[in-house]
PDB file of C-alpha atoms and ligand atoms in Angstrom:
ATOM      1  CA  MET A   1    -144.306 -51.734  29.813  1.00  0.00           C
ATOM      2  CA  ASN A   2    -146.421 -52.399  32.824  1.00  0.00           C
ATOM      3  CA  PRO A   3    -149.760 -50.612  32.312  1.00  0.00           C
ATOM      4  CA  PHE A   4    -150.497 -50.629  36.034  1.00  0.00           C
ATOM      5  CA  ASP A   5    -147.336 -48.642  36.779  1.00  0.00           C
ATOM      6  CA  THR A   6    -148.219 -45.873  34.376  1.00  0.00           C
ATOM      7  CA  MET A   7    -151.821 -45.617  35.483  1.00  0.00           C
ATOM      8  CA  GLU A   8    -152.996 -43.233  38.171  1.00  0.00           C
ATOM      9  CA  SER A   9    -154.344 -45.452  40.883  1.00  0.00           C
ATOM     10  CA  GLY A  10    -157.572 -43.444  41.077  1.00  0.00           C
ATOM     11  CA  ASN A  11    -158.222 -43.906  37.364  1.00  0.00           C
ATOM     12  CA  ALA A  12    -157.382 -47.584  37.586  1.00  0.00           C
ATOM     13  CA  ARG A  13    -159.966 -48.091  40.299  1.00  0.00           C
ATOM     14  CA  SER A  14    -162.716 -45.926  38.888  1.00  0.00           C
ATOM     15  CA  ALA A  15    -162.508 -47.664  35.521  1.00  0.00           C
ATOM     16  CA  SER A  16    -163.641 -50.927  37.057  1.00  0.00           C
ATOM     17  CA  SER A  17    -165.150 -49.900  40.375  1.00  0.00           C
ATOM     18  CA  ASP A  18    -168.659 -50.997  39.397  1.00  0.00           C
ATOM     19  CA  LEU A  19    -167.526 -54.548  38.763  1.00  0.00           C
ATOM     20  CA  PRO A  20    -167.586 -57.272  41.425  1.00  0.00           C
ATOM     21  CA  ILE A  21    -164.223 -57.606  43.178  1.00  0.00           C
ATOM     22  CA  ASP A  22    -163.168 -60.767  41.336  1.00  0.00           C
ATOM     23  CA  LEU A  23    -163.847 -59.154  37.976  1.00  0.00           C
ATOM     24  CA  GLN A  24    -162.002 -55.985  38.979  1.00  0.00           C
ATOM     25  CA  VAL A  25    -158.970 -58.119  39.767  1.00  0.00           C
ATOM     26  CA  GLN A  26    -159.292 -60.034  36.551  1.00  0.00           C
ATOM     27  CA  SER A  27    -159.589 -56.835  34.533  1.00  0.00           C
ATOM     28  CA  ARG A  28    -156.289 -55.693  35.988  1.00  0.00           C
ATOM     29  CA  LEU A  29    -154.613 -59.007  35.375  1.00  0.00           C
ATOM     30  CA  VAL A  30    -155.527 -59.573  31.796  1.00  0.00           C
ATOM     31  CA  ASP A  31    -152.061 -58.646  30.550  1.00  0.00           C
ATOM     32  CA  ILE A  32    -149.981 -60.351  33.189  1.00  0.00           C
ATOM     33  CA  GLY A  33    -149.314 -63.414  31.069  1.00  0.00           C
ATOM     34  CA  ARG A  34    -147.911 -61.218  28.324  1.00  0.00           C
ATOM     35  CA  LEU A  35    -145.940 -58.972  30.674  1.00  0.00           C
ATOM     36  CA  VAL A  36    -144.139 -61.666  32.599  1.00  0.00           C
ATOM     37  CA  SER A  37    -142.588 -64.863  31.363  1.00  0.00           C
ATOM     38  CA  LEU A  38    -140.434 -67.463  33.021  1.00  0.00           C
ATOM     39  CA  PRO A  39    -136.937 -68.291  31.742  1.00  0.00           C
ATOM     40  CA  ASN A  40    -136.803 -71.476  29.706  1.00  0.00           C
ATOM     41  CA  THR A  41    -134.463 -73.120  32.197  1.00  0.00           C
ATOM     42  CA  THR A  42    -136.956 -72.504  34.978  1.00  0.00           C
ATOM     43  CA  PHE A  43    -139.750 -74.182  33.033  1.00  0.00           C
ATOM     44  CA  ARG A  44    -137.530 -77.179  32.367  1.00  0.00           C
ATOM     45  CA  LEU A  45    -136.581 -77.357  36.030  1.00  0.00           C
ATOM     46  CA  LEU A  46    -140.255 -77.261  36.992  1.00  0.00           C
ATOM     47  CA  ASN A  47    -140.893 -80.232  34.729  1.00  0.00           C
ATOM     48  CA  LEU A  48    -137.911 -82.116  36.121  1.00  0.00           C
ATOM     49  CA  LEU A  49    -138.987 -81.541  39.689  1.00  0.00           C
ATOM     50  CA  MET A  50    -142.473 -82.833  38.942  1.00  0.00           C
ATOM     51  CA  SER A  51    -141.055 -86.145  37.764  1.00  0.00           C
ATOM     52  CA  GLU A  52    -140.433 -88.848  40.338  1.00  0.00           C
ATOM     53  CA  ASN A  53    -137.568 -90.297  38.323  1.00  0.00           C
ATOM     54  CA  THR A  54    -135.423 -87.206  38.006  1.00  0.00           C
ATOM     55  CA  SER A  55    -131.748 -88.022  38.468  1.00  0.00           C
ATOM     56  CA  ALA A  56    -128.744 -85.882  39.243  1.00  0.00           C
ATOM     57  CA  LYS A  57    -127.764 -86.342  35.590  1.00  0.00           C
ATOM     58  CA  ASP A  58    -131.075 -84.828  34.420  1.00  0.00           C
ATOM     59  CA  LEU A  59    -130.582 -81.855  36.717  1.00  0.00           C
ATOM     60  CA  GLN A  60    -127.031 -81.450  35.465  1.00  0.00           C
ATOM     61  CA  GLN A  61    -128.149 -81.411  31.828  1.00  0.00           C
ATOM     62  CA  VAL A  62    -130.730 -78.677  32.379  1.00  0.00           C
ATOM     63  CA  MET A  63    -128.466 -76.551  34.523  1.00  0.00           C
ATOM     64  CA  GLU A  64    -125.577 -76.751  32.079  1.00  0.00           C
ATOM     65  CA  GLN A  65    -127.744 -75.025  29.465  1.00  0.00           C
ATOM     66  CA  ASP A  66    -127.837 -71.929  31.638  1.00  0.00           C
ATOM     67  CA  PRO A  67    -124.298 -70.526  31.971  1.00  0.00           C
ATOM     68  CA  GLY A  68    -125.300 -67.986  34.603  1.00  0.00           C
ATOM     69  CA  LEU A  69    -126.878 -70.612  36.802  1.00  0.00           C
ATOM     70  CA  THR A  70    -123.937 -72.972  36.261  1.00  0.00           C
ATOM     71  CA  ALA A  71    -121.455 -70.309  37.314  1.00  0.00           C
ATOM     72  CA  LYS A  72    -123.437 -69.482  40.442  1.00  0.00           C
ATOM     73  CA  VAL A  73    -123.735 -73.113  41.488  1.00  0.00           C
ATOM     74  CA  ILE A  74    -120.045 -73.868  40.934  1.00  0.00           C
ATOM     75  CA  SER A  75    -119.144 -70.739  42.863  1.00  0.00           C
ATOM     76  CA  LEU A  76    -121.417 -71.849  45.689  1.00  0.00           C
ATOM     77  CA  SER A  77    -119.796 -75.288  45.887  1.00  0.00           C
ATOM     78  CA  ASN A  78    -116.375 -73.595  46.195  1.00  0.00           C
ATOM     79  CA  SER A  79    -117.580 -71.296  48.958  1.00  0.00           C
ATOM     80  CA  SER A  80    -116.643 -71.504  52.600  1.00  0.00           C
ATOM     81  CA  ILE A  81    -119.959 -73.255  53.328  1.00  0.00           C
ATOM     82  CA  TYR A  82    -118.576 -76.544  51.993  1.00  0.00           C
ATOM     83  CA  SER A  83    -114.824 -76.343  52.641  1.00  0.00           C
ATOM     84  CA  VAL A  84    -113.819 -78.466  49.642  1.00  0.00           C
ATOM     85  CA  ARG A  85    -110.145 -79.361  49.312  1.00  0.00           C
ATOM     86  CA  ASN A  86    -109.930 -79.332  45.519  1.00  0.00           C
ATOM     87  CA  PRO A  87    -111.649 -76.580  43.549  1.00  0.00           C
ATOM     88  CA  VAL A  88    -114.943 -77.618  41.958  1.00  0.00           C
ATOM     89  CA  SER A  89    -115.241 -76.872  38.250  1.00  0.00           C
ATOM     90  CA  THR A  90    -118.102 -79.055  37.011  1.00  0.00           C
ATOM     91  CA  ILE A  91    -121.824 -79.170  37.700  1.00  0.00           C
ATOM     92  CA  ASP A  92    -121.882 -82.897  38.440  1.00  0.00           C
ATOM     93  CA  ARG A  93    -119.325 -82.456  41.219  1.00  0.00           C
ATOM     94  CA  ALA A  94    -121.154 -79.378  42.474  1.00  0.00           C
ATOM     95  CA  ILE A  95    -124.342 -81.440  42.748  1.00  0.00           C
ATOM     96  CA  THR A  96    -122.483 -84.047  44.792  1.00  0.00           C
ATOM     97  CA  ILE A  97    -121.124 -81.438  47.149  1.00  0.00           C
ATOM     98  CA  ILE A  98    -124.192 -79.260  47.568  1.00  0.00           C
ATOM     99  CA  GLY A  99    -126.737 -82.075  47.570  1.00  0.00           C
ATOM    100  CA  PHE A 100    -129.342 -82.980  44.995  1.00  0.00           C
ATOM    101  CA  LYS A 101    -132.360 -82.064  47.142  1.00  0.00           C
ATOM    102  CA  GLU A 102    -130.999 -78.688  48.146  1.00  0.00           C
ATOM    103  CA  LEU A 103    -129.951 -77.822  44.620  1.00  0.00           C
ATOM    104  CA  GLU A 104    -133.350 -78.595  43.115  1.00  0.00           C
ATOM    105  CA  ILE A 105    -135.026 -75.935  45.246  1.00  0.00           C
ATOM    106  CA  ILE A 106    -132.206 -73.440  44.959  1.00  0.00           C
ATOM    107  CA  ALA A 107    -131.944 -73.752  41.165  1.00  0.00           C
ATOM    108  CA  LEU A 108    -135.652 -73.171  40.729  1.00  0.00           C
ATOM    109  CA  GLY A 109    -135.530 -70.247  43.129  1.00  0.00           C
ATOM    110  CA  ILE A 110    -132.669 -68.680  41.204  1.00  0.00           C
ATOM    111  CA  GLY A 111    -134.696 -69.010  37.996  1.00  0.00           C
ATOM    112  CA  LEU A 112    -137.605 -67.204  39.607  1.00  0.00           C
ATOM    113  CA  THR A 113    -135.398 -64.385  40.842  1.00  0.00           C
ATOM    114  CA  GLU A 114    -134.356 -63.763  37.233  1.00  0.00           C
ATOM    115  CA  THR A 115    -137.993 -62.962  36.537  1.00  0.00           C
ATOM    116  CA  PHE A 116    -138.840 -61.238  39.796  1.00  0.00           C
ATOM    117  CA  ASP A 117    -136.000 -59.181  41.190  1.00  0.00           C
ATOM    118  CA  LEU A 118    -136.976 -58.690  44.797  1.00  0.00           C
ATOM    119  CA  ARG A 119    -133.863 -56.659  45.540  1.00  0.00           C
ATOM    120  CA  LYS A 120    -135.600 -53.719  43.870  1.00  0.00           C
ATOM    121  CA  VAL A 121    -138.712 -53.529  45.967  1.00  0.00           C
ATOM    122  CA  PRO A 122    -140.647 -50.605  47.421  1.00  0.00           C
ATOM    123  CA  PRO A 123    -139.093 -49.131  50.568  1.00  0.00           C
ATOM    124  CA  GLY A 124    -140.580 -50.605  53.714  1.00  0.00           C
ATOM    125  CA  PHE A 125    -140.709 -54.160  52.412  1.00  0.00           C
ATOM    126  CA  ASP A 126    -138.102 -56.895  52.822  1.00  0.00           C
ATOM    127  CA  GLY A 127    -137.879 -58.678  49.458  1.00  0.00           C
ATOM    128  CA  ARG A 128    -135.214 -61.065  50.694  1.00  0.00           C
ATOM    129  CA  ALA A 129    -137.565 -62.215  53.449  1.00  0.00           C
ATOM    130  CA  LEU A 130    -140.202 -63.084  50.838  1.00  0.00           C
ATOM    131  CA  TRP A 131    -137.764 -65.320  48.936  1.00  0.00           C
ATOM    132  CA  LEU A 132    -136.494 -66.948  52.114  1.00  0.00           C
ATOM    133  CA  HIS A 133    -140.085 -67.551  53.150  1.00  0.00           C
ATOM    134  CA  SER A 134    -140.830 -69.217  49.806  1.00  0.00           C
ATOM    135  CA  LEU A 135    -137.728 -71.415  50.085  1.00  0.00           C
ATOM    136  CA  ALA A 136    -138.581 -72.342  53.673  1.00  0.00           C
ATOM    137  CA  VAL A 137    -142.165 -73.313  52.770  1.00  0.00           C
ATOM    138  CA  SER A 138    -140.799 -75.307  49.843  1.00  0.00           C
ATOM    139  CA  TRP A 139    -138.411 -77.230  52.070  1.00  0.00           C
ATOM    140  CA  ILE A 140    -140.900 -77.767  54.910  1.00  0.00           C
ATOM    141  CA  GLY A 141    -143.611 -78.741  52.436  1.00  0.00           C
ATOM    142  CA  ARG A 142    -141.452 -81.467  50.968  1.00  0.00           C
ATOM    143  CA  GLU A 143    -140.535 -82.802  54.418  1.00  0.00           C
ATOM    144  CA  LEU A 144    -144.214 -82.881  55.423  1.00  0.00           C
ATOM    145  CA  ALA A 145    -145.117 -84.662  52.175  1.00  0.00           C
ATOM    146  CA  VAL A 146    -142.430 -87.300  52.722  1.00  0.00           C
ATOM    147  CA  ALA A 147    -143.384 -87.801  56.360  1.00  0.00           C
ATOM    148  CA  THR A 148    -147.130 -88.066  55.795  1.00  0.00           C
ATOM    149  CA  GLY A 149    -147.235 -89.657  52.359  1.00  0.00           C
ATOM    150  CA  ALA A 150    -150.207 -87.352  51.761  1.00  0.00           C
ATOM    151  CA  ALA A 151    -148.810 -85.677  48.642  1.00  0.00           C
ATOM    152  CA  ASP A 152    -146.042 -85.930  46.109  1.00  0.00           C
ATOM    153  CA  PRO A 153    -142.846 -84.414  47.599  1.00  0.00           C
ATOM    154  CA  GLY A 154    -141.859 -82.773  44.307  1.00  0.00           C
ATOM    155  CA  GLU A 155    -145.254 -81.114  44.003  1.00  0.00           C
ATOM    156  CA  ALA A 156    -145.036 -79.948  47.613  1.00  0.00           C
ATOM    157  CA  MET A 157    -141.607 -78.474  46.931  1.00  0.00           C
ATOM    158  CA  ILE A 158    -142.797 -76.540  43.882  1.00  0.00           C
ATOM    159  CA  GLY A 159    -146.089 -75.576  45.525  1.00  0.00           C
ATOM    160  CA  GLY A 160    -144.182 -74.144  48.476  1.00  0.00           C
ATOM    161  CA  LEU A 161    -141.894 -72.134  46.274  1.00  0.00           C
ATOM    162  CA  LEU A 162    -144.797 -70.739  44.242  1.00  0.00           C
ATOM    163  CA  HIS A 163    -147.513 -70.323  46.873  1.00  0.00           C
ATOM    164  CA  GLU A 164    -146.890 -66.575  47.281  1.00  0.00           C
ATOM    165  CA  LEU A 165    -146.557 -65.984  43.534  1.00  0.00           C
ATOM    166  CA  GLY A 166    -149.208 -63.268  43.761  1.00  0.00           C
ATOM    167  CA  LEU A 167    -147.294 -61.353  46.425  1.00  0.00           C
ATOM    168  CA  ILE A 168    -144.055 -61.811  44.486  1.00  0.00           C
ATOM    169  CA  ILE A 169    -145.533 -60.279  41.343  1.00  0.00           C
ATOM    170  CA  LEU A 170    -147.252 -57.482  43.268  1.00  0.00           C
ATOM    171  CA  VAL A 171    -144.009 -56.523  44.990  1.00  0.00           C
ATOM    172  CA  SER A 172    -141.773 -56.785  41.935  1.00  0.00           C
ATOM    173  CA  LYS A 173    -144.018 -55.690  39.054  1.00  0.00           C
ATOM    174  CA  PHE A 174    -146.708 -53.445  40.507  1.00  0.00           C
ATOM    175  CA  PRO A 175    -144.970 -51.127  42.983  1.00  0.00           C
ATOM    176  CA  ILE A 176    -147.667 -48.435  42.880  1.00  0.00           C
ATOM    177  CA  HIS A 177    -150.345 -50.888  43.904  1.00  0.00           C
ATOM    178  CA  PHE A 178    -148.096 -52.586  46.421  1.00  0.00           C
ATOM    179  CA  ASN A 179    -147.352 -49.224  48.037  1.00  0.00           C
ATOM    180  CA  GLN A 180    -151.094 -48.634  48.360  1.00  0.00           C
ATOM    181  CA  LEU A 181    -151.344 -51.953  50.153  1.00  0.00           C
ATOM    182  CA  LEU A 182    -148.445 -51.040  52.440  1.00  0.00           C
ATOM    183  CA  ASP A 183    -150.111 -47.709  53.282  1.00  0.00           C
ATOM    184  CA  LEU A 184    -153.296 -49.481  54.379  1.00  0.00           C
ATOM    185  CA  ILE A 185    -151.307 -52.080  56.345  1.00  0.00           C
ATOM    186  CA  ASN A 186    -149.286 -49.341  58.045  1.00  0.00           C
ATOM    187  CA  SER A 187    -152.563 -47.664  59.015  1.00  0.00           C
ATOM    188  CA  GLY A 188    -153.528 -50.812  60.891  1.00  0.00           C
ATOM    189  CA  GLN A 189    -155.309 -53.014  58.360  1.00  0.00           C
ATOM    190  CA  THR A 190    -154.479 -56.666  57.885  1.00  0.00           C
ATOM    191  CA  LEU A 191    -153.018 -57.743  54.556  1.00  0.00           C
ATOM    192  CA  GLN A 192    -156.253 -59.520  53.735  1.00  0.00           C
ATOM    193  CA  ASP A 193    -158.425 -56.459  54.484  1.00  0.00           C
ATOM    194  CA  ALA A 194    -156.078 -54.148  52.576  1.00  0.00           C
ATOM    195  CA  GLU A 195    -156.042 -56.499  49.580  1.00  0.00           C
ATOM    196  CA  THR A 196    -159.823 -56.772  49.608  1.00  0.00           C
ATOM    197  CA  ALA A 197    -160.198 -52.975  49.786  1.00  0.00           C
ATOM    198  CA  LEU A 198    -157.974 -52.578  46.711  1.00  0.00           C
ATOM    199  CA  SER A 199    -159.265 -55.664  44.878  1.00  0.00           C
ATOM    200  CA  LEU A 200    -155.764 -57.088  44.862  1.00  0.00           C
ATOM    201  CA  ARG A 201    -155.996 -60.430  46.655  1.00  0.00           C
ATOM    202  CA  HIS A 202    -152.584 -62.050  46.243  1.00  0.00           C
ATOM    203  CA  GLU A 203    -154.019 -65.567  46.025  1.00  0.00           C
ATOM    204  CA  ILE A 204    -156.167 -64.545  43.037  1.00  0.00           C
ATOM    205  CA  ILE A 205    -153.355 -62.657  41.335  1.00  0.00           C
ATOM    206  CA  GLY A 206    -150.994 -65.612  41.731  1.00  0.00           C
ATOM    207  CA  TYR A 207    -153.657 -67.981  40.456  1.00  0.00           C
ATOM    208  CA  HIS A 208    -154.195 -65.928  37.298  1.00  0.00           C
ATOM    209  CA  LEU A 209    -150.481 -65.725  36.606  1.00  0.00           C
ATOM    210  CA  ALA A 210    -150.040 -69.468  37.127  1.00  0.00           C
ATOM    211  CA  ARG A 211    -152.950 -70.110  34.786  1.00  0.00           C
ATOM    212  CA  ASN A 212    -151.564 -67.740  32.152  1.00  0.00           C
ATOM    213  CA  TRP A 213    -148.215 -69.481  32.346  1.00  0.00           C
ATOM    214  CA  GLY A 214    -149.918 -72.817  31.823  1.00  0.00           C
ATOM    215  CA  LEU A 215    -148.657 -74.239  35.095  1.00  0.00           C
ATOM    216  CA  PRO A 216    -150.337 -77.501  36.078  1.00  0.00           C
ATOM    217  CA  LYS A 217    -153.743 -77.109  37.735  1.00  0.00           C
ATOM    218  CA  VAL A 218    -152.432 -78.563  40.966  1.00  0.00           C
ATOM    219  CA  PHE A 219    -150.221 -75.492  41.491  1.00  0.00           C
ATOM    220  CA  GLN A 220    -152.971 -73.097  40.451  1.00  0.00           C
ATOM    221  CA  GLU A 221    -155.086 -74.646  43.204  1.00  0.00           C
ATOM    222  CA  VAL A 222    -152.345 -74.510  45.848  1.00  0.00           C
ATOM    223  CA  ILE A 223    -151.710 -70.842  45.081  1.00  0.00           C
ATOM    224  CA  LEU A 224    -155.413 -69.945  45.167  1.00  0.00           C
ATOM    225  CA  TYR A 225    -156.267 -71.806  48.384  1.00  0.00           C
ATOM    226  CA  HIS A 226    -153.071 -71.684  50.423  1.00  0.00           C
ATOM    227  CA  HIS A 227    -154.829 -69.688  53.150  1.00  0.00           C
ATOM    228  CA  PHE A 228    -158.029 -71.758  52.960  1.00  0.00           C
ATOM    229  CA  PRO A 229    -156.898 -75.346  52.327  1.00  0.00           C
ATOM    230  CA  GLN A 230    -160.218 -76.825  53.401  1.00  0.00           C
ATOM    231  CA  SER A 231    -161.815 -75.108  50.389  1.00  0.00           C
ATOM    232  CA  SER A 232    -159.286 -76.608  47.977  1.00  0.00           C
ATOM    233  CA  PRO A 233    -161.552 -78.736  45.774  1.00  0.00           C
ATOM    234  CA  VAL A 234    -159.227 -81.386  44.308  1.00  0.00           C
ATOM    235  CA  ASN A 235    -155.804 -81.258  45.974  1.00  0.00           C
ATOM    236  CA  THR A 236    -156.918 -80.716  49.563  1.00  0.00           C
ATOM    237  CA  LYS A 237    -154.038 -82.688  51.091  1.00  0.00           C
ATOM    238  CA  LEU A 238    -151.306 -80.942  49.136  1.00  0.00           C
ATOM    239  CA  THR A 239    -152.833 -77.519  49.819  1.00  0.00           C
ATOM    240  CA  SER A 240    -153.089 -78.417  53.522  1.00  0.00           C
ATOM    241  CA  ILE A 241    -149.403 -79.369  53.537  1.00  0.00           C
ATOM    242  CA  ILE A 242    -148.474 -76.000  52.043  1.00  0.00           C
ATOM    243  CA  SER A 243    -150.738 -74.174  54.490  1.00  0.00           C
ATOM    244  CA  LEU A 244    -149.128 -75.978  57.447  1.00  0.00           C
ATOM    245  CA  ALA A 245    -145.645 -75.378  56.013  1.00  0.00           C
ATOM    246  CA  ASP A 246    -146.561 -71.705  55.595  1.00  0.00           C
ATOM    247  CA  ASN A 247    -147.534 -71.499  59.259  1.00  0.00           C
ATOM    248  CA  LEU A 248    -144.379 -73.319  60.409  1.00  0.00           C
ATOM    249  CA  ALA A 249    -142.175 -71.043  58.298  1.00  0.00           C
ATOM    250  CA  HIS A 250    -143.730 -67.968  59.913  1.00  0.00           C
ATOM    251  CA  ARG A 251    -143.340 -69.473  63.381  1.00  0.00           C
ATOM    252  CA  SER A 252    -139.682 -70.315  62.745  1.00  0.00           C
ATOM    253  CA  GLY A 253    -138.631 -66.794  61.811  1.00  0.00           C
ATOM    254  CA  TYR A 254    -139.040 -67.220  58.051  1.00  0.00           C
ATOM    255  CA  GLY A 255    -142.245 -65.243  57.723  1.00  0.00           C
ATOM    256  CA  ILE A 256    -143.226 -62.174  55.766  1.00  0.00           C
ATOM    257  CA  GLY A 257    -143.669 -59.158  57.986  1.00  0.00           C
ATOM    258  CA  ILE A 258    -146.936 -58.027  56.395  1.00  0.00           C
ATOM    259  CA  GLU A 259    -148.727 -61.363  56.517  1.00  0.00           C
ATOM    260  CA  SER A 260    -149.814 -63.381  59.522  1.00  0.00           C
ATOM    261  CA  VAL A 261    -150.786 -66.983  58.975  1.00  0.00           C
ATOM    262  CA  SER A 262    -153.324 -68.665  61.190  1.00  0.00           C
ATOM    263  CA  ILE A 263    -154.484 -72.189  60.529  1.00  0.00           C
ATOM    264  CA  ASP A 264    -157.018 -74.643  61.890  1.00  0.00           C
ATOM    265  CA  LEU A 265    -154.330 -77.045  63.093  1.00  0.00           C
ATOM    266  CA  PRO A 266    -156.562 -79.902  64.359  1.00  0.00           C
ATOM    267  CA  ASN A 267    -158.435 -79.897  61.070  1.00  0.00           C
ATOM    268  CA  ILE A 268    -155.230 -79.909  58.999  1.00  0.00           C
ATOM    269  CA  LEU A 269    -153.655 -82.656  61.114  1.00  0.00           C
ATOM    270  CA  GLY A 270    -156.829 -84.669  60.530  1.00  0.00           C
ATOM    271  CA  ILE A 271    -156.688 -84.135  56.757  1.00  0.00           C
ATOM    272  CA  LEU A 272    -153.044 -85.223  56.721  1.00  0.00           C
ATOM    273  CA  ASP A 273    -153.519 -88.007  59.277  1.00  0.00           C
ATOM    274  CA  LEU A 274    -150.542 -86.546  61.120  1.00  0.00           C
ATOM    275  CA  LYS A 275    -150.076 -86.968  64.873  1.00  0.00           C
ATOM    276  CA  ILE A 276    -148.912 -83.988  66.887  1.00  0.00           C
ATOM    277  CA  ASP A 277    -145.872 -85.822  68.319  1.00  0.00           C
ATOM    278  CA  LYS A 278    -144.728 -86.719  64.812  1.00  0.00           C
ATOM    279  CA  LEU A 279    -145.141 -83.085  63.781  1.00  0.00           C
ATOM    280  CA  GLN A 280    -143.010 -81.985  66.725  1.00  0.00           C
ATOM    281  CA  GLN A 281    -140.231 -84.368  65.643  1.00  0.00           C
ATOM    282  CA  LEU A 282    -140.486 -83.008  62.112  1.00  0.00           C
ATOM    283  CA  ILE A 283    -140.088 -79.476  63.424  1.00  0.00           C
ATOM    284  CA  LYS A 284    -136.773 -80.451  65.024  1.00  0.00           C
ATOM    285  CA  ASP A 285    -135.533 -81.770  61.676  1.00  0.00           C
ATOM    286  CA  ILE A 286    -136.706 -78.606  59.944  1.00  0.00           C
ATOM    287  CA  LEU A 287    -134.819 -76.433  62.399  1.00  0.00           C
ATOM    288  CA  THR A 288    -131.616 -78.200  61.417  1.00  0.00           C
ATOM    289  CA  ALA A 289    -132.142 -78.003  57.658  1.00  0.00           C
ATOM    290  CA  ILE A 290    -133.527 -74.564  56.906  1.00  0.00           C
ATOM    291  CA  PRO A 291    -130.636 -72.381  58.045  1.00  0.00           C
ATOM    292  CA  LYS A 292    -128.429 -74.318  55.632  1.00  0.00           C
ATOM    293  CA  VAL A 293    -130.803 -73.532  52.771  1.00  0.00           C
ATOM    294  CA  GLU A 294    -130.722 -69.891  53.832  1.00  0.00           C
ATOM    295  CA  GLN A 295    -126.921 -69.893  53.814  1.00  0.00           C
ATOM    296  CA  MET A 296    -126.829 -71.322  50.310  1.00  0.00           C
ATOM    297  CA  TRP A 297    -129.375 -68.860  49.049  1.00  0.00           C
ATOM    298  CA  THR A 298    -127.552 -65.866  50.483  1.00  0.00           C
ATOM    299  CA  GLN A 299    -124.286 -67.024  49.005  1.00  0.00           C
ATOM    300  CA  LEU A 300    -125.832 -67.549  45.573  1.00  0.00           C
ATOM    301  CA  LEU A 301    -127.554 -64.180  45.470  1.00  0.00           C
ATOM    302  CA  ASN A 302    -124.774 -62.089  46.904  1.00  0.00           C
ATOM    303  CA  GLY A 303    -121.669 -64.112  46.144  1.00  0.00           C
ATOM    304  CA  SER A 304    -120.654 -62.975  49.581  1.00  0.00           C
ATOM    305  CA  LYS A 305    -120.378 -64.226  53.094  1.00  0.00           C
ATOM    306  CA  PRO A 306    -123.586 -65.870  54.222  1.00  0.00           C
ATOM    307  CA  ALA A 307    -125.661 -63.963  56.722  1.00  0.00           C
ATOM    308  CA  GLN A 308    -125.744 -65.110  60.289  1.00  0.00           C
ATOM    309  CA  LYS A 309    -128.373 -67.718  60.976  1.00  0.00           C
ATOM    310  CA  ALA A 310    -131.719 -65.954  61.029  1.00  0.00           C
ATOM    311  CA  GLY A 311    -134.110 -68.759  61.809  1.00  0.00           C
ATOM    312  CA  GLY A 312    -134.229 -71.477  64.393  1.00  0.00           C
ATOM    313  CA  ARG A 313    -136.738 -69.849  66.695  1.00  0.00           C
ATOM    314  CA  LEU A 314    -139.504 -72.357  66.145  1.00  0.00           C
ATOM    315  CA  SER A 315    -140.947 -73.925  69.249  1.00  0.00           C
ATOM    316  CA  THR A 316    -142.007 -77.543  68.907  1.00  0.00           C
ATOM    317  CA  LYS A 317    -144.891 -76.799  71.252  1.00  0.00           C
ATOM    318  CA  PHE A 318    -148.335 -75.923  69.933  1.00  0.00           C
ATOM    319  CA  SER A 319    -150.657 -74.025  72.206  1.00  0.00           C
TER     320      SER A 319
HETATM  321 FE1  FE2 B   1    -150.170 -65.878  51.257  1.00  0.00          FE
HETATM  322 FE1  FE2 B   2    -146.691 -67.823  52.711  1.00  0.00          FE
END
């Protein structure tokens, strides 16, 4: 049982209100590692995606151990998105049809949704938008990593998917606290101010969960510094990629309503040695790819007709 959910918020705060903010957060997070665990398949997928030499065969072998995931992926490959002539019945053919790159992100995302069901979220928050945002940042992050050579594309993909881990756990596991945040935001506060007031900074919460799970330090750092990449001590380039991808996702209609993302673009372009005209070309490519990822995701989650294209509003111009 989640101790935060059964605790009166006033008691929860007064018990630790004399502590510095970081320690208050830590005192609330001490049990997170025990409360939440990732499915085995998801851990194995994480490891696969971190390896440069992962093949379609490797992906197939991991996915086939998870019958639920296998069924979803085969169903997706038979959906109207792909218009296959002969019904698909095996994972290896599904990988060929859907695409290896797309399936890596989607499979990992599906694993995470088994742990964090964002369809049951507090009223007033769009859980689907949070997953789509994570997928979009994952995709954009990988494209930026490939284009700049500044970070490993697999790490960028995973970092993008996990960067809002703290928000994901707040929304899905701590509804009382998340509702308090929403109340402050609805009264005019920014997410950052509301989180600070309640000692619930999502970067810190995500960091603690990642650490408790034993995720590699590189992802702990991305999660902790994704809004302040210049402060990222070791993996500054990767964190900058995720921060830029985060901003681009918001600007392209794949944002989270409660969070606005501002970045120091000249500084980040300098860190990544990325020219603005190259970034603008990348944005065009992103606009083509992301709606397809959204379609796949919707189909997998709902087993229904994909939603109409929601993104594609990103301007290539920076002002
Ligand atoms: Fe964030
Ligand atoms: Fe984000």
